[in-house]
Tab-separated table of C-alpha atoms in Angstrom:
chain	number	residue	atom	x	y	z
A	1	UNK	CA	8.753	3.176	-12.260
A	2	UNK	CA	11.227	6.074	-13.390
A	3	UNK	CA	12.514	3.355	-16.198
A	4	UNK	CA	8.766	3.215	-17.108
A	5	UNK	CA	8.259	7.105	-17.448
A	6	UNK	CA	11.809	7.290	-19.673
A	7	UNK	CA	10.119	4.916	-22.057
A	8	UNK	CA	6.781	6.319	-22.133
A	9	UNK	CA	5.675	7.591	-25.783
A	10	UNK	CA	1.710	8.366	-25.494
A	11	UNK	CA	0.588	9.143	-21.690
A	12	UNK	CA	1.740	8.754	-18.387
A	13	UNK	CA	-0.840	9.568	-15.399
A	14	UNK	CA	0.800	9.773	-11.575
A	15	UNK	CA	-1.383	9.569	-8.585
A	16	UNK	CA	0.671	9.950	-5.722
A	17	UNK	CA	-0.553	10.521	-1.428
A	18	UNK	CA	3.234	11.381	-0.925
A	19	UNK	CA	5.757	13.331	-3.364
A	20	UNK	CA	9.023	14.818	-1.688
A	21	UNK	CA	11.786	16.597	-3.727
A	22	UNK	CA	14.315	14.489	-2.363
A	23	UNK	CA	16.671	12.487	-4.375
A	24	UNK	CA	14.107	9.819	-5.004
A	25	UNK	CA	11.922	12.772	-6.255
A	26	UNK	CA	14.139	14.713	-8.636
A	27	UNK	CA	14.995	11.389	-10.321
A	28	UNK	CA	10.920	11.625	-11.061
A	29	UNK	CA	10.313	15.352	-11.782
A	30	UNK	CA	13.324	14.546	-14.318
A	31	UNK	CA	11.341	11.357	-15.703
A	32	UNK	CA	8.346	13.388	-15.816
A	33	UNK	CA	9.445	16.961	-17.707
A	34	UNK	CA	11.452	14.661	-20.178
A	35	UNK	CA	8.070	13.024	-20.952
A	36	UNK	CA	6.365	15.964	-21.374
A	37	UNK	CA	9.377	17.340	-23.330
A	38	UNK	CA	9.258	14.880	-26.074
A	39	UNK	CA	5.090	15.181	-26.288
A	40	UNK	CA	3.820	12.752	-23.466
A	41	UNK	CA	0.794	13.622	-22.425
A	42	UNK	CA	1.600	13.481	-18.625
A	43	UNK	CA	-0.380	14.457	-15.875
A	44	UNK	CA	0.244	14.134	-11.943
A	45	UNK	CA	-1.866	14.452	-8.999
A	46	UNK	CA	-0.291	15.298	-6.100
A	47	UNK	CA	-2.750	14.865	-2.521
A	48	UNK	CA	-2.975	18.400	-0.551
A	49	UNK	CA	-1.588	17.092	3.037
A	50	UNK	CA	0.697	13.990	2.212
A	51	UNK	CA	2.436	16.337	-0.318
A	52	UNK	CA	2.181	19.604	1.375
A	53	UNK	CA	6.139	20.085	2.364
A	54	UNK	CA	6.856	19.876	-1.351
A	55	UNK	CA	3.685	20.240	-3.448
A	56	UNK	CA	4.117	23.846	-4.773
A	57	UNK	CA	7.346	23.414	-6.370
A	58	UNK	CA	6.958	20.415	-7.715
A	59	UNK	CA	3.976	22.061	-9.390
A	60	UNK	CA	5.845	24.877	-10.343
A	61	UNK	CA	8.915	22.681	-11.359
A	62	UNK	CA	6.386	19.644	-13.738
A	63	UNK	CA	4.364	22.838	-15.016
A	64	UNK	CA	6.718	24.740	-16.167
A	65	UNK	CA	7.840	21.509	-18.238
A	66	UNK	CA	4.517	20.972	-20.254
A	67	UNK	CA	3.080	18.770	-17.928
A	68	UNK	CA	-0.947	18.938	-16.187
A	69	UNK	CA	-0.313	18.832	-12.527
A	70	UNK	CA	-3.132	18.589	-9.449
A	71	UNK	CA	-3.072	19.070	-5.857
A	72	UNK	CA	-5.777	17.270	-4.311
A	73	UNK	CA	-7.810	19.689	-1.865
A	74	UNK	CA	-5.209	22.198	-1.303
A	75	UNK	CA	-7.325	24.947	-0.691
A	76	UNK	CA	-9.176	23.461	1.731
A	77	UNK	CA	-6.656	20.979	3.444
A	78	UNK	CA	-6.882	22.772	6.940
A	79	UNK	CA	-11.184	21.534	6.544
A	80	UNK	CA	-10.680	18.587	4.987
A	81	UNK	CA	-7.108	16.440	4.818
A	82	UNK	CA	-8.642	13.493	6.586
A	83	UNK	CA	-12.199	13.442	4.542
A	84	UNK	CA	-10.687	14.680	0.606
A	85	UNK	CA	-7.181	13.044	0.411
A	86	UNK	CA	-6.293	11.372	-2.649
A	87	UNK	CA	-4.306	8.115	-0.949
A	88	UNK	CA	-3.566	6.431	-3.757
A	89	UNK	CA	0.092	5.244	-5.354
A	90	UNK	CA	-0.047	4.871	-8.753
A	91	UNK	CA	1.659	4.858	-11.861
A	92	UNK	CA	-0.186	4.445	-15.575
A	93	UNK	CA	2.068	4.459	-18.530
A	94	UNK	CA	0.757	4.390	-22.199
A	95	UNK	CA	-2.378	2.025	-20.482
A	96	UNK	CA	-0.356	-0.902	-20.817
A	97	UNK	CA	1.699	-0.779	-17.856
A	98	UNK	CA	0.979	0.146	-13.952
A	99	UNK	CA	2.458	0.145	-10.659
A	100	UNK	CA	-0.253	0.027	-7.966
A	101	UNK	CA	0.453	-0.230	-3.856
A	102	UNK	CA	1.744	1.298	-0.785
A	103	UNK	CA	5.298	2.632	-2.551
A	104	UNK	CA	5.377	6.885	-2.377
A	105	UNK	CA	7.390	8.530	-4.293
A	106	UNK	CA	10.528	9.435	-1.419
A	107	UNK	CA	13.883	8.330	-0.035
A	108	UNK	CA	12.266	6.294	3.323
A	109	UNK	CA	12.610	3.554	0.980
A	110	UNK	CA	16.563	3.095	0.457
A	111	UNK	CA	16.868	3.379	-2.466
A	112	UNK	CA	19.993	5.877	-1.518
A	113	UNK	CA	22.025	2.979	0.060
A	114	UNK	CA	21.458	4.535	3.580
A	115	UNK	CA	19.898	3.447	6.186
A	116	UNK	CA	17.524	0.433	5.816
A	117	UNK	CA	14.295	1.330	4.010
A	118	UNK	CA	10.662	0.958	4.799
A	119	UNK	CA	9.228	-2.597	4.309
A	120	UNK	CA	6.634	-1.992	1.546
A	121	UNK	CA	5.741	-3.227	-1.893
A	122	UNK	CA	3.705	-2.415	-4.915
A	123	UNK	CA	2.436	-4.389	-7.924
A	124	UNK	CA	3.521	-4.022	-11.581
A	125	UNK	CA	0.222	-4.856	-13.879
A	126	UNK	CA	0.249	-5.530	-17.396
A	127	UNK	CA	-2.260	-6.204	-19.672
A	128	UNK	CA	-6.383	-5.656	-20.059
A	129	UNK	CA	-6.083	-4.634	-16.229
A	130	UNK	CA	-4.128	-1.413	-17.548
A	131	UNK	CA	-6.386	-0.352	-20.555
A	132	UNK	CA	-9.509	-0.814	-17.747
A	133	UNK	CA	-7.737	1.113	-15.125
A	134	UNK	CA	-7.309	4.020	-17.628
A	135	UNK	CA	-10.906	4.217	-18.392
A	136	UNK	CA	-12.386	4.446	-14.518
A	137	UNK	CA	-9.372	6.740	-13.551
A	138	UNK	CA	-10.924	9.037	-16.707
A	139	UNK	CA	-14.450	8.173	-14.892
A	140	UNK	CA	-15.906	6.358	-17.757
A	141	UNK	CA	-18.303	3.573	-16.834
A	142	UNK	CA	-16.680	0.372	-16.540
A	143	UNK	CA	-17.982	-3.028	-15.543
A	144	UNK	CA	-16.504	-4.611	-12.323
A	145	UNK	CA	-13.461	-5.949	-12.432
A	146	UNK	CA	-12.394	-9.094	-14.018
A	147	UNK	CA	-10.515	-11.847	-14.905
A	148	UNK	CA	-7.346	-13.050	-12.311
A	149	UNK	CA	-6.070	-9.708	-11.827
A	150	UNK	CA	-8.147	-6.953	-11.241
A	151	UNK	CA	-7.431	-3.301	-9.694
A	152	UNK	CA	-10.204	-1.672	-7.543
A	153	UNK	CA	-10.446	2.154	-6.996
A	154	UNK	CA	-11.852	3.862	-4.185
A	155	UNK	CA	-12.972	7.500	-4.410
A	156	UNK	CA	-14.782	9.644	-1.511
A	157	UNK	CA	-16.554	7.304	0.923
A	158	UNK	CA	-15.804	4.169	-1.149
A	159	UNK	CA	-13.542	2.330	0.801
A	160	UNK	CA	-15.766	-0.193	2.289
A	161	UNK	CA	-15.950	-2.025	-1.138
A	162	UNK	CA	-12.271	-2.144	-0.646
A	163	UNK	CA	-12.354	-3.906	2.732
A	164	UNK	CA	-14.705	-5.857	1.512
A	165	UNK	CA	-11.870	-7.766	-0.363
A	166	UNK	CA	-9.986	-8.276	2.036
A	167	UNK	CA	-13.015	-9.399	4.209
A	168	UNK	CA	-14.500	-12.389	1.898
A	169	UNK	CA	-10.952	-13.054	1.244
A	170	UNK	CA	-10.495	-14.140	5.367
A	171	UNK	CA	-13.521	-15.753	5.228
A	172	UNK	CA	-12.854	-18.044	2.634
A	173	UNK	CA	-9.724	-19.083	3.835
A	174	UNK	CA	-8.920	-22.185	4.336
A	175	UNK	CA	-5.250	-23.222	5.002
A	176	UNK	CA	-3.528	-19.804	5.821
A	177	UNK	CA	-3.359	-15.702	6.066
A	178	UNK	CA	-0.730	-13.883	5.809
A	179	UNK	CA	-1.702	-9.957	6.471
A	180	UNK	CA	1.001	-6.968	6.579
A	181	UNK	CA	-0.104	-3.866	7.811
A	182	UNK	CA	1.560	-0.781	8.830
A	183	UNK	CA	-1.784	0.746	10.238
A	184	UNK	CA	-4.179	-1.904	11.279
A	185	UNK	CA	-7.424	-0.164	13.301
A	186	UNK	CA	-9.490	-3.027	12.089
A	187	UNK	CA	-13.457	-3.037	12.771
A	188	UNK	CA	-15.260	-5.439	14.332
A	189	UNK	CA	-16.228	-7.213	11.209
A	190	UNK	CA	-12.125	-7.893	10.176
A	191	UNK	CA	-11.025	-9.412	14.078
A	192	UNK	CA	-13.990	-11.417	13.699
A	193	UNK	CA	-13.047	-12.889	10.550
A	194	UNK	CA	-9.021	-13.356	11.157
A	195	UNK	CA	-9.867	-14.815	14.907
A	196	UNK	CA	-12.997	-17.015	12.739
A	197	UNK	CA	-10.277	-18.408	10.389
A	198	UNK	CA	-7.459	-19.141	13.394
A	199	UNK	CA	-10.171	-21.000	15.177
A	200	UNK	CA	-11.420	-23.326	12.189
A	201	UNK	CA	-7.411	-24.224	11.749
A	202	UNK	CA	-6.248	-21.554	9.353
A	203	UNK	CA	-2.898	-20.215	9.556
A	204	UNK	CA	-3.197	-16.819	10.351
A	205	UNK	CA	-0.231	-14.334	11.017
A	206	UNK	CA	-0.157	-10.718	11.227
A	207	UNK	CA	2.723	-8.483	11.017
A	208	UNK	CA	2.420	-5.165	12.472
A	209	UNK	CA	4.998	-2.255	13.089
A	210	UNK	CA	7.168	-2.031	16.566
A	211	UNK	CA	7.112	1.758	15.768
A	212	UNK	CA	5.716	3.711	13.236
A	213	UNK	CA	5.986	7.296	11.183
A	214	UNK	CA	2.146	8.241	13.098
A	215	UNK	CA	2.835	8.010	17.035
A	216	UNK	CA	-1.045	7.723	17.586
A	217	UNK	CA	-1.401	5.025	15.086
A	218	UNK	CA	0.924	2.642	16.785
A	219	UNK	CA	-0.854	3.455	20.218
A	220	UNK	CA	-3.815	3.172	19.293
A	221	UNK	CA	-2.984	-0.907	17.205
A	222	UNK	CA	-2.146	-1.830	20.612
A	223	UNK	CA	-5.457	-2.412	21.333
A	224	UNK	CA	-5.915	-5.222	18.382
A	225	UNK	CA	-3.041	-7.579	20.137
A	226	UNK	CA	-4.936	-9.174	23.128
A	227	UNK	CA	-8.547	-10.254	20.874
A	228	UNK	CA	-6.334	-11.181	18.311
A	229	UNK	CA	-3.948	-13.600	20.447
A	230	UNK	CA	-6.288	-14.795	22.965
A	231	UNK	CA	-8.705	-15.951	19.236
A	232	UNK	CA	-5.259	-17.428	18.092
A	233	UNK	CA	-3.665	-15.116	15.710
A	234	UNK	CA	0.088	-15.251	15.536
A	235	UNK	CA	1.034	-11.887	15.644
A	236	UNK	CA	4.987	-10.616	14.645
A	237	UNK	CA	6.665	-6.942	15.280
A	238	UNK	CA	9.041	-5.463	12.618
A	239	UNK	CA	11.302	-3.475	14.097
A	240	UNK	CA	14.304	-2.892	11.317
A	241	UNK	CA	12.505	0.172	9.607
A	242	UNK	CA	9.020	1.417	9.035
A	243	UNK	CA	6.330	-1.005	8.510
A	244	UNK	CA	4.293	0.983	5.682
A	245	UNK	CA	2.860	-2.539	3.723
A	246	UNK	CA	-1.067	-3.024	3.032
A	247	UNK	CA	-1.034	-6.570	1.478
A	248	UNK	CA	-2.393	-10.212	2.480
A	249	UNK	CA	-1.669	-13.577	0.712
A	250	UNK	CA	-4.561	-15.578	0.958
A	251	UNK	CA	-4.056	-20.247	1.242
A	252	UNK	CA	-1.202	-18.973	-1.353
A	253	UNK	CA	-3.352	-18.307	-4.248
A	254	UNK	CA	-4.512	-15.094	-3.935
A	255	UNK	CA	-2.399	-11.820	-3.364
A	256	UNK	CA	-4.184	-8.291	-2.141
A	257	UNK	CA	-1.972	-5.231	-2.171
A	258	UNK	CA	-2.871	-1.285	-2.365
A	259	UNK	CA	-2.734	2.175	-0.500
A	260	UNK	CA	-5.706	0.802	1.229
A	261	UNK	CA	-5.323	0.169	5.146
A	262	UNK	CA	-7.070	-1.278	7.253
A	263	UNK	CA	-8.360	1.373	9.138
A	264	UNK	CA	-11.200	3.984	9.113
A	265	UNK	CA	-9.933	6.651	7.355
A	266	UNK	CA	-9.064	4.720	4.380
A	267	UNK	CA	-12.651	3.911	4.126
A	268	UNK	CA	-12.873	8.127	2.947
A	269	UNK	CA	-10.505	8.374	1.249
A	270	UNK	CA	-9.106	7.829	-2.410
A	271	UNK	CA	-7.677	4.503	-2.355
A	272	UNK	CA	-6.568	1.479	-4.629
A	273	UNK	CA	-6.027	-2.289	-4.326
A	274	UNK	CA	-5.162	-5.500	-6.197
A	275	UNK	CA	-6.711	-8.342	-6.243
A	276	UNK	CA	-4.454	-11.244	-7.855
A	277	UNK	CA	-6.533	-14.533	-7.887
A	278	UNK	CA	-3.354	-16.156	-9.148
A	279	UNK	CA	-1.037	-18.366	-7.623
A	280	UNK	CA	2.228	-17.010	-9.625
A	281	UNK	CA	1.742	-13.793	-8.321
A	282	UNK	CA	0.736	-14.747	-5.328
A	283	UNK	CA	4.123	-17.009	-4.285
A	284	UNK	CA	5.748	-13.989	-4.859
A	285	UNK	CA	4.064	-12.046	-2.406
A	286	UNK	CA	4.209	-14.899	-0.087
A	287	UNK	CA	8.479	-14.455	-0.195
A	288	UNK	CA	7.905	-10.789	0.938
A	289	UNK	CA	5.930	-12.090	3.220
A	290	UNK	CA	7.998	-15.047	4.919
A	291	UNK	CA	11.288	-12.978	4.168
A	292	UNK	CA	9.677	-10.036	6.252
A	293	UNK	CA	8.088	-12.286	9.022
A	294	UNK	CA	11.613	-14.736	9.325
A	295	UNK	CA	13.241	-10.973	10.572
A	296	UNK	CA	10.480	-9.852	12.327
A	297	UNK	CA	9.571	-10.896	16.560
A	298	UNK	CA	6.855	-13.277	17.135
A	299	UNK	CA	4.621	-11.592	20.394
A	300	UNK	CA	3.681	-14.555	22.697
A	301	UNK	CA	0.304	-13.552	25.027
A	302	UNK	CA	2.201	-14.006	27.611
A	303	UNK	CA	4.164	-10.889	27.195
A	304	UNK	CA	1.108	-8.740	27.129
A	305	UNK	CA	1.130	-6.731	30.628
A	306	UNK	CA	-2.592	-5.907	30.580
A	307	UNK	CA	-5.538	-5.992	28.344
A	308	UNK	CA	-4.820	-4.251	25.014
A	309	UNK	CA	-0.904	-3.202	25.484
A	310	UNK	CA	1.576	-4.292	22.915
A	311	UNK	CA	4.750	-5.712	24.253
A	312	UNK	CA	8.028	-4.724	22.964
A	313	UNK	CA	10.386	-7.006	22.091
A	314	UNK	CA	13.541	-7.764	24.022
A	315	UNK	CA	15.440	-9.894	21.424
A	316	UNK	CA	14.302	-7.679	18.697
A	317	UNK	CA	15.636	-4.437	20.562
A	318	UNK	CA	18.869	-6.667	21.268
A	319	UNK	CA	19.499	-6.869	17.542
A	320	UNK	CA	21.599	-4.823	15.095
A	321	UNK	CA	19.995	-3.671	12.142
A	322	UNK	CA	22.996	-2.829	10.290
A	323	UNK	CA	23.635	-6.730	9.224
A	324	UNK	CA	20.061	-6.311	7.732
A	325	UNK	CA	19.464	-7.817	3.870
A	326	UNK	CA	15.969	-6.588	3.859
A	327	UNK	CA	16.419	-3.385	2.404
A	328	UNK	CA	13.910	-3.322	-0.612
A	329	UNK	CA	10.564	-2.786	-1.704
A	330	UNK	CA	9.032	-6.028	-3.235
A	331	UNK	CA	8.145	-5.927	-6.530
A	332	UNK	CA	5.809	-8.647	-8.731
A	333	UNK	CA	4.639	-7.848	-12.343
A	334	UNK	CA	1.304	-9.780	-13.122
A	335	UNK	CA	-0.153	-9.910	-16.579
A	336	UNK	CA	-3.655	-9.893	-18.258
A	337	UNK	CA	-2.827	-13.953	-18.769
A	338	UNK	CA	-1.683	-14.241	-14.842
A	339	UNK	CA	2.113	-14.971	-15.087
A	340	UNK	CA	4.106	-13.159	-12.213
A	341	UNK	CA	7.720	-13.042	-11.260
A	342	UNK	CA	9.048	-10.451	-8.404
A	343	UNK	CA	11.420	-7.929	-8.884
A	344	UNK	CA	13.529	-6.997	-5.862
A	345	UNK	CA	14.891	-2.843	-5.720
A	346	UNK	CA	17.424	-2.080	-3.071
């Protein structure tokens, strides 16, 4: 992404739920006021709440550099963080290239060779995808998506057209699922579909978070583990680092991966989401997804003390983290024409 910005010569648009001035972040702010230095059009919108520890001076810092800078419902954050946040992660450089997915902008990933980094991944698009994205995110009227790869915004309220995708996807599976989610407060409609599939003889596996950055997330996706293993979902814990993924691969042909969760209040907010009908891009997210689920601790019913408690996991808790290869953020770049290859960032 920061090689991206460095070669950007026309425009460069950041949306981003989560910018700190860490490390990670100065590398950025650098990117960004060296764009703007050399006449990039560059402009950044920063969300009120995810951003708040840092927001101001980054502002101050990317202003100050000739570039247009936004925080999302600042004034009004203490009203409205949960209903106005801007969610999204994404990157839009000269409209023909973009990173979309669950990857802030932060050292939890580790990239600083520390500790092991959170287990997420974002898309690189190029292509007619791009030049479309740039016209909705300037809120012209486009058409719906198409072609094999297609991005899908959410603003205000929109987010059920979101889990929508990921809804027809289940029910048209037919040989497996594979769903990563770090916040998974699914409705009705979704643990009817995923137990639907497991019980017509689809593969479905889940991977969901042993612990997690929100405390009263994690309690309250305890109550998804008894439906979804009693219908005959295999469920796995990750335990090595934060769990922060939103992505499914679908009979391994089609991918889904965004800042939208699976959860209510992603359904108000601003959110995005891929949708890769392409089976290139597709066995790439599948690695993530098998290298992710092969370190990961499958949850056996069995273990389950009482209706709706997650287990932990002895052999998981057992093991060392510091022998760990898992420490980057999966990476696949897709193009208008549907070719894919991943990219791997420790």
């Amino acid at each position: 992404m920061v090689l991206a910005i460095e070669q950007a010569r026309k425009t460069v648009q950041l949306e981003m739920y989560l910018f700190r001035l860490d490390a990670t972040g100065r590398c950025f702010v650098a990117a960004l006021s060296a764009a703007a230095a050399r006449g990039v059009d560059v402009r950044v919108s920063l969300d009120g709440w995810g951003s708040s520890q840092d927001a101001r001076e980054i502002e101050a810092e990317l202003a100050a550099a000739g570039c247009t800078v936004s925080i999302h419902a600042w004034r009004w954050w203490f009203l409205l963080r949960a209903l106005a946040r801007n969610h999204r992660k994404l990157l839009l450089v000269d409209e023909l290239v973009a990173f979309v997915g669950g990857i802030n902008v932060g050292d939890e990933y580790g990239v600083d060779g520390g500790a092991v980094g959170w287990a997420d991944l974002a898309a690189e698009i190029r292509g007619g995808a791009c030049r479309r994205l740039a016209r909705e995110l300037r809120r012209e009227s486009v058409r719906e998506p198409q072609g094999a790869i297609r991005v899908h915004l959410a603003n205000r309220g929109g987010g059920w057209r979101l889990r929508r995708r990921y809804l027809e996807a289940f029910r048209g599976a037919r040989t497996s699922i594979r769903l990563a989610q770090g916040y998974f407060l699914p409705n009705r409609q979704i643990l009817r579909a995923l137990i639907d599939a497991a019980r017509r003889g689809v593969e479905v596996a889940v991977l969901l978070p042993e612990h997690s950055d929100v405390p009263f997330a994690r309690l309250a996706m305890r109550y998804v583990y008894a439906p979804l293993l009693a219908g005959g979902v295999r469920i796995w814990q990750w335990n090595r680092s934060v769990l922060h993924a939103k992505a499914a691969v679908i009979d391994g042909r089609k991918l889904l991966v965004g800042s939208f969760n699976l959860e209510p209040l992603s359904l108000i907010s601003m959110e995005d989401l891929v949708e890769a009908d392409d089976a290139g891009a597709a066995a790439q997210g599948e690695r993530w997804m098998r290298a992710h689920f092969a370190l990961a601790c499958a949850v056996e019913p069995g273990q389950l003390a009482g209706a709706g408690r997650s287990p932990g996991c002895a052999a998981c808790s057992r093991r060392s983290s510091a022998g760990c290869a898992v420490r980057w953020s999966g990476c696949w770049c897709a193009t208008a024409s549907g070719s894919a290859r991943l990219r791997k960032r420790s």
